[in-house]
Amino acid sequence: MSCTRFRKKIMEYHDGELEADQASELAAHLRECATCRSALASLKSEVRLYEAYAAEVEKALDPSPEICERAIERAAAQPPMSLPADRSADRTWGWRSFLQIQPWVRQAVAAVVLVAVSVTVTLLIVNRHEPDQNALPSQAAIVYSGENSLDAALRSIQRAEQEYLDAIRVLSAIVEKEKATIDPTMLAEFQRNLRVLDARIEAARGAYYAHPSDPELAFDMLAAYSRKVEMLQDLAS
Amino acid sequence: MHQQREAAQTFGVSDDLCMESALPVPAVSRPCRREDAELSGTPAAERLDSLSGESAADVVSRARAGDPEAFRAIFQRYGKPILVFIFHLLGDRSRAEELTQEAFFRAFRGIDRFQEGSRLSTWLFGIARNVTWEAIRSRRRSLREVVLDNSVSHTLHDERANPGEDFLMAELELAIRRSLRGLSEDQRIVFVLKMLNRMQYRQISQITGSSIGKLKTDLRRARLQMRRKLQPYVASRVSGKRGEL
């Protein structure tokens, strides 16, 4: 066996991933080749170094049970979490189920989402700006100060964006389901407005992600999302 | 000292230099875990997919029936590996916790899509990988991409006997995390799964969808890059200087 071939298999050899005959062949080469023995020793110490690092990280990290509870809550709020066996292959069951519930429940769900957005986005990490309480329907105020605050603000903005996207998804599904019952003229106008709004959202997102530390751009992006949610909500109700 | 010599060897530093100076080598050193060379048909793999004595298939069945205890059992078994995996990819503890929640949310919600005969760990790691890359891509230009979380190192070493070594260890950890973030997505994931999680290529291939040949190429490049980035740090330690990272 050549050293080149050994080097190609060295990781699998080290990790015991080779078939027995290949492993024997490599072991025989090792006995004869000091350079490859040295390469294997080097790999072993490299592996040990990273394993030690991994062990330190493992020791330091312990997931809070809250992570699990929150994931369970969220999954329960968004079926399918527990499907009957005969529906297991139907991936759209969750949406259909949602659309079959009473309209007032759907609106309530959407309202809850909006409240969550409002709460989430109401970040007052003071210092640099005086918040403009009328800047958004959710009366959000995002002000940056310092690195930690910036981190928190960015996290909240991302959560808020996700909430808006979730709300938009839910409401769009309702509109899609009921569009046959909507007046065609009204529907056409709605779709035209929606295209304009989508373009605005896209532009606002681009501007914000290019300058994520600019609160004005964050407001602008979230306001655009909020406008779309309002429009969909109006049509859905 | 033996560990220091090995680390020096890893990064191409001579033994002589190694003898003269305390290298920032982790205090913890495990033997090469060939016996738990994880997963893919090995007894260790079966253990990984066994939840408190109950088979993964049974727990998944209960989860599909909506039993919250089944979800808790899954989280209890995989919560930590997934959190650690995401942390390795991101180097940020709070984001790793957020994304762990997101990964388990998606897993719980989509438990019906888990295919019989698949390995639960592979499925969960795949979801975690997707969640993490989505998050990274959506915020690629955000400032958070350049912020490193030092909290893990700081909390790790407070109670150690030798503060000097603790500092060095913390510095090395930070250097590794920083270097990891310099790898491309493909390189980073194979490096994390192979070198830090010690998975076999077959399972990594199932998680990433990449061929084993590609994984090997990516890993080779990743190891080289990591070595290049860590070498000045280790070398400067040997010569008694602070490394610039």
XYZ file of C-alpha atoms in Angstrom:
482
model
C 0.000 0.000 0.000
C 1.162 3.514 -0.756
C 1.354 6.273 1.788
C -1.075 8.319 -0.315
C -3.685 5.580 -0.104
C -3.117 5.234 3.608
C -3.620 8.966 4.147
C -6.918 8.823 2.289
C -8.196 6.192 4.673
C -6.497 7.378 7.815
C -9.588 8.916 9.407
C -11.725 5.847 8.779
C -8.918 3.653 10.058
C -8.648 5.738 13.189
C -12.400 5.669 13.729
C -12.773 1.964 13.063
C -14.957 2.541 10.027
C -13.059 0.254 7.654
C -13.860 -3.312 6.771
C -11.620 -5.833 8.521
C -9.522 -6.673 5.464
C -8.839 -3.016 4.663
C -8.006 -2.296 8.286
C -5.507 -5.194 8.312
C -3.918 -3.886 5.145
C -3.487 -0.454 6.655
C -2.166 -1.893 9.902
C 0.453 -3.811 7.942
C 1.497 -0.628 6.151
C 1.727 1.197 9.452
C 4.143 -1.348 10.858
C 6.507 -0.616 7.995
C 6.087 3.126 7.522
C 7.352 5.555 10.151
C 5.942 8.569 8.273
C 2.428 7.173 8.322
C 2.795 6.189 11.961
C 3.683 9.780 12.661
C 0.669 10.971 10.653
C -1.585 8.680 12.675
C -0.109 9.916 15.945
C -0.698 13.469 14.797
C -4.305 12.671 13.931
C -4.824 11.051 17.327
C -3.633 14.107 19.171
C -5.727 16.338 16.932
C -8.785 14.224 17.675
C -8.009 14.304 21.391
C -7.719 18.059 21.354
C -11.102 18.513 19.707
C -12.704 15.839 21.861
C -11.470 17.662 24.916
C -12.952 20.878 23.589
C -16.231 19.089 22.839
C -16.246 17.632 26.354
C -15.830 21.092 27.855
C -18.737 22.420 25.821
C -20.884 19.447 26.767
C -20.140 20.035 30.420
C -21.084 23.679 30.157
C -24.333 23.303 28.253
C -27.440 21.864 29.775
C -30.731 22.473 28.036
C -33.419 23.932 30.220
C -36.635 21.873 30.427
C -38.390 25.098 29.451
C -37.032 24.681 25.943
C -38.902 21.399 25.708
C -42.090 22.690 27.315
C -42.179 25.670 24.977
C -41.618 23.420 21.961
C -44.456 21.137 23.107
C -46.767 24.130 23.625
C -45.990 25.524 20.210
C -46.441 22.157 18.525
C -49.758 21.640 20.331
C -50.922 25.027 19.109
C -50.049 24.090 15.551
C -51.343 20.638 14.618
C -50.628 18.102 13.382
C -49.030 16.959 16.573
C -51.137 13.903 17.208
C -52.679 12.518 14.068
C -54.837 9.468 13.934
C -52.945 6.680 12.202
C -55.028 6.824 9.023
C -54.141 10.480 8.532
C -50.452 10.082 9.085
C -49.633 10.502 5.415
C -51.753 13.622 5.008
C -49.456 16.566 5.550
C -52.141 19.161 4.963
C -54.350 17.903 7.758
C -53.241 20.659 10.111
C -54.311 23.462 7.789
C -57.571 21.786 6.843
C -58.335 21.294 10.469
C -57.598 24.927 11.178
C -59.762 26.133 8.327
C -62.708 24.066 9.511
C -62.931 25.827 12.843
C -65.274 28.712 13.502
C -64.301 32.068 11.985
C -64.291 33.827 15.336
C -61.749 31.316 16.613
C -59.548 31.952 13.622
C -59.729 35.685 14.178
C -58.966 35.184 17.821
C -55.894 33.179 16.909
C -54.756 35.903 14.561
C -55.421 38.493 17.244
C -53.349 36.526 19.711
C -50.523 36.461 17.236
C -50.729 40.206 16.875
C -50.744 40.709 20.597
C -47.694 38.494 20.824
C -46.029 40.617 18.201
C -46.896 43.736 20.079
C -45.478 42.388 23.303
C -42.412 40.940 21.686
C -41.563 43.990 19.723
C -42.106 46.393 22.536
C -38.469 46.524 23.355
C -37.318 49.523 25.193
C -33.623 49.269 25.421
C -33.050 52.848 26.046
C -30.437 55.377 25.208
C -30.095 56.646 21.744
C -33.552 57.352 20.424
C -36.770 58.629 21.860
C -39.274 55.996 20.820
C -42.029 57.086 18.484
C -45.124 55.473 19.936
C -47.014 55.932 16.693
C -44.423 54.408 14.456
C -46.131 51.041 14.294
C -49.616 49.711 14.870
C -48.057 47.536 17.548
C -46.629 50.651 19.166
C -43.257 49.080 19.151
C -40.255 51.009 20.155
C -36.840 49.688 19.514
C -33.883 51.630 20.667
C -30.378 50.379 20.691
C -27.688 50.894 23.207
C -24.551 48.881 23.632
C -23.707 45.464 22.295
C -25.858 43.357 24.642
C -28.869 45.524 24.027
C -28.276 45.302 20.323
C -28.201 41.531 20.543
C -31.462 41.500 22.464
C -33.029 43.922 20.028
C -31.995 41.857 17.027
C -33.393 38.739 18.636
C -36.682 40.419 19.315
C -36.900 41.804 15.818
C -36.343 38.363 14.417
C -39.000 36.907 16.697
C -41.403 39.655 15.710
C -40.725 39.054 12.051
C -41.390 35.367 12.549
C -44.649 36.118 14.343
C -45.769 38.312 11.476
C -44.826 35.638 8.967
C -46.774 33.040 10.925
C -49.808 35.332 11.073
C -49.525 36.029 7.352
C -49.377 32.311 6.633
C -52.467 31.587 8.707
C -54.462 34.475 7.263
C -53.381 33.748 3.690
C -54.640 30.187 4.089
C -58.015 31.517 5.263
C -58.235 33.945 2.347
C -57.239 31.254 -0.107
C -59.890 28.962 1.277
C -62.598 31.595 1.067
C -61.649 33.474 -2.040
C -64.449 31.889 -4.054
C -66.882 33.750 -1.837
C -65.177 37.133 -2.245
C -66.403 39.678 -4.773
C -64.150 39.391 -7.865
C -63.564 43.166 -8.142
C -62.620 43.378 -4.524
C -60.403 40.340 -4.855
C -58.593 41.801 -7.858
C -57.948 45.043 -6.022
C -56.782 43.133 -3.000
C -54.351 41.135 -5.078
C -52.997 44.295 -6.706
C -52.482 45.904 -3.306
C -50.910 42.763 -2.024
C -48.308 42.826 -4.799
C -47.431 46.421 -3.946
C -47.186 45.530 -0.292
C -45.033 42.484 -0.966
C -42.646 44.655 -2.948
C -42.531 47.089 -0.052
C -41.830 44.289 2.413
C -39.077 42.953 0.197
C -37.445 46.376 -0.087
C -37.779 47.037 3.644
C -36.307 43.631 4.490
C -33.382 44.196 2.172
C -32.670 47.594 3.685
C -32.954 46.301 7.238
C -30.740 43.255 6.762
C -28.154 45.429 5.058
C -28.116 47.678 8.151
C -29.479 45.613 11.036
C -28.353 48.088 13.647
C -30.618 50.816 12.280
C -33.855 50.938 14.296
C -35.613 53.054 11.665
C -35.198 50.303 9.111
C -36.415 47.713 11.614
C -39.529 49.804 12.225
C -40.074 50.150 8.522
C -39.830 46.417 7.911
C -42.129 45.473 10.777
C -44.607 48.181 9.765
C -44.756 46.686 6.278
C -45.445 43.243 7.716
C -48.046 44.699 10.024
C -49.802 46.381 7.104
C -50.026 43.093 5.262
C -51.439 41.359 8.308
C -54.080 44.070 8.630
C -55.024 43.782 4.991
C -55.343 40.014 5.158
C -57.269 40.237 8.391
C -59.757 42.661 6.870
C -60.341 40.407 3.925
C -60.556 37.251 6.027
C -63.156 38.762 8.324
C 2.962 17.388 29.687
C 2.139 14.425 27.558
C -0.932 16.222 26.289
C 1.093 19.333 25.613
C 3.506 17.333 23.548
C 0.651 15.819 21.579
C -0.928 19.172 20.907
C 2.374 20.547 19.757
C 2.722 17.589 17.455
C -0.733 18.205 16.108
C 0.151 21.721 15.122
C 3.651 20.999 13.974
C 5.488 22.350 17.020
C 8.606 20.540 18.094
C 8.827 18.547 21.295
C 11.741 20.619 22.519
C 9.710 23.782 22.514
C 6.846 21.948 24.051
C 8.927 20.950 27.055
C 9.735 24.551 27.849
C 6.340 26.065 27.920
C 2.836 25.352 29.125
C 0.662 24.858 26.095
C -3.008 25.653 26.207
C -4.036 22.056 26.084
C -7.390 21.058 27.496
C -7.243 19.353 30.859
C -9.817 16.829 29.779
C -8.502 14.186 27.472
C -10.535 11.208 26.481
C -9.128 8.199 24.764
C -10.042 7.766 21.146
C -13.509 6.361 21.428
C -13.335 3.569 18.966
C -15.658 1.471 21.075
C -18.357 4.080 20.820
C -17.481 5.015 17.267
C -21.002 6.134 17.104
C -24.029 5.110 15.248
C -24.672 3.367 11.991
C -25.306 -0.152 13.033
C -23.014 -0.222 16.026
C -24.206 -1.118 19.525
C -23.493 2.497 20.465
C -25.865 3.605 17.756
C -28.597 1.442 19.182
C -27.965 2.924 22.601
C -28.254 6.417 21.172
C -31.661 5.565 19.804
C -32.836 3.929 23.000
C -34.773 6.177 25.328
C -34.732 5.165 28.974
C -35.036 1.510 28.146
C -37.898 2.082 25.740
C -37.216 1.747 22.027
C -37.247 4.874 19.897
C -40.079 3.364 17.839
C -42.270 2.981 20.931
C -41.588 6.528 22.081
C -42.340 7.866 18.618
C -45.623 5.941 18.600
C -46.613 7.520 21.879
C -45.549 10.936 20.604
C -47.724 10.473 17.532
C -50.609 9.755 19.833
C -49.964 13.144 21.453
C -48.430 11.938 24.701
C -46.411 14.883 26.069
C -44.336 12.505 28.176
C -43.076 10.955 24.953
C -41.955 14.374 23.728
C -40.227 14.950 27.044
C -38.489 11.592 26.748
C -37.237 12.515 23.287
C -36.000 15.862 24.541
C -34.391 14.324 27.577
C -32.406 12.010 25.328
C -31.587 14.371 22.501
C -31.960 17.862 23.950
C -28.373 18.125 25.002
C -26.756 16.592 21.882
C -28.826 18.878 19.690
C -28.068 21.969 21.790
C -24.362 21.167 21.748
C -24.448 20.494 18.005
C -26.105 23.827 17.272
C -23.724 25.592 19.631
C -20.772 24.105 17.762
C -22.192 25.428 14.500
C -22.942 28.900 15.823
C -20.662 29.528 18.791
C -23.459 31.402 20.524
C -25.186 29.955 23.538
C -28.407 31.933 23.572
C -28.982 31.496 19.864
C -28.243 27.794 20.212
C -30.930 27.563 22.894
C -33.436 29.427 20.734
C -32.733 27.239 17.751
C -32.873 24.069 19.862
C -36.385 25.033 20.804
C -37.200 25.691 17.157
C -35.735 22.340 16.115
C -37.738 20.398 18.685
C -40.858 22.384 17.870
C -40.517 21.339 14.232
C -39.733 17.775 15.210
C -42.713 17.491 17.554
C -45.052 19.114 15.088
C -43.806 16.910 12.289
C -43.403 13.681 14.228
C -45.733 11.992 11.744
C -43.213 12.594 9.019
C -40.590 10.598 10.868
C -40.234 7.439 8.819
C -40.346 4.033 10.401
C -36.968 2.369 10.192
C -35.083 5.651 10.225
C -32.873 6.634 13.077
C -34.398 9.249 15.341
C -31.026 10.850 16.034
C -30.331 11.253 12.298
C -33.728 12.825 11.762
C -33.325 15.238 14.667
C -29.798 16.251 13.682
C -31.059 16.867 10.155
C -33.795 19.171 11.454
C -31.304 20.945 13.707
C -28.966 21.439 10.775
C -31.741 22.948 8.643
C -32.910 25.234 11.414
C -29.384 26.433 12.025
C -28.546 27.124 8.403
C -31.826 28.941 7.911
C -31.001 31.142 10.866
C -27.478 31.788 9.665
C -28.590 32.634 6.153
C -31.377 34.904 7.281
C -28.957 36.888 9.359
C -25.800 36.554 7.367
C -25.416 40.272 7.139
C -26.443 40.963 10.648
C -23.985 42.102 13.238
C -24.623 38.998 15.269
C -22.594 37.004 12.829
C -19.445 38.579 14.162
C -20.325 38.489 17.836
C -18.832 35.587 19.721
C -20.328 34.394 22.930
C -17.713 34.033 25.633
C -20.132 32.951 28.304
C -19.456 29.244 27.987
C -15.752 29.627 28.593
C -16.238 32.055 31.429
C -18.656 29.880 33.289
C -16.592 26.785 32.678
C -13.413 27.754 34.346
C -14.346 29.740 37.383
C -13.884 26.933 39.859
C -10.724 25.364 38.582
C -7.636 24.961 40.664
C -5.196 26.686 38.371
C -6.428 30.054 37.100
C -3.567 30.383 34.600
C -4.420 27.139 32.886
C -8.081 28.046 33.005
C -7.373 31.220 31.143
C -5.337 29.403 28.542
C -8.013 26.790 28.116
C -10.677 29.438 27.738
C -8.548 31.172 25.144
C -8.097 27.980 23.186
C -11.809 27.286 23.292
C -12.515 30.719 21.953
C -9.914 30.215 19.235
C -11.536 26.943 18.189
C -14.978 28.509 18.090
C -13.713 31.439 16.123
C -11.940 29.163 13.669
C -15.044 27.019 13.276
C -16.984 30.051 12.219
C -14.458 30.688 9.494
C -15.305 27.392 7.792
C -17.809 27.196 4.968
C -21.184 25.673 5.830
C -20.342 22.321 4.286
C -16.930 22.198 5.931
C -18.252 23.311 9.288
C -20.981 20.716 9.490
C -18.775 17.790 8.574
C -16.059 19.008 10.909
C -18.509 19.362 13.796
C -20.176 16.016 13.222
C -16.947 14.129 12.611
C -14.379 15.777 14.861
C -16.588 17.013 17.686
C -19.562 14.643 17.620
C -17.457 11.699 16.432
C -20.081 10.377 14.068
C -19.380 7.981 11.261
C -19.407 9.152 7.678
C -22.497 7.097 6.891
C -24.656 8.924 9.388
C -23.183 12.297 8.488
C -24.090 11.551 4.901
C -27.669 10.798 5.955
C -27.892 14.003 7.944
C -26.379 16.287 5.327
C -27.427 14.541 2.138
C -23.835 14.776 0.879
C -21.889 11.864 -0.559
C -19.186 10.316 1.587
C -16.598 11.393 -0.990
C -17.645 15.006 -0.663
C -17.694 14.740 3.107
C -14.123 13.469 3.123
C -12.961 16.285 0.874
C -14.746 18.887 2.986
C -13.360 17.413 6.184
C -9.819 17.381 4.857
C -10.079 21.055 3.886
C -11.731 21.938 7.168
C -9.021 20.229 9.223
C -6.318 21.988 7.272
C -7.948 25.349 7.727
C -8.511 24.774 11.428
C -4.903 23.733 11.827
C -3.685 26.809 9.993
C -5.779 29.095 12.155
C -4.861 27.482 15.438
C -1.178 27.008 14.682
C -0.052 30.608 15.254
C -1.954 30.613 18.475
C -0.313 27.451 19.751
C 3.100 28.410 18.384
C 3.035 31.783 20.090
C 2.076 30.067 23.316
C 5.122 27.878 22.966
C 7.398 30.842 22.542
C 5.781 32.488 25.544
C 3.821 35.138 23.684
C 0.169 35.846 23.520
C -1.394 34.564 20.346
C -3.190 36.934 18.087
C -6.394 35.418 16.771
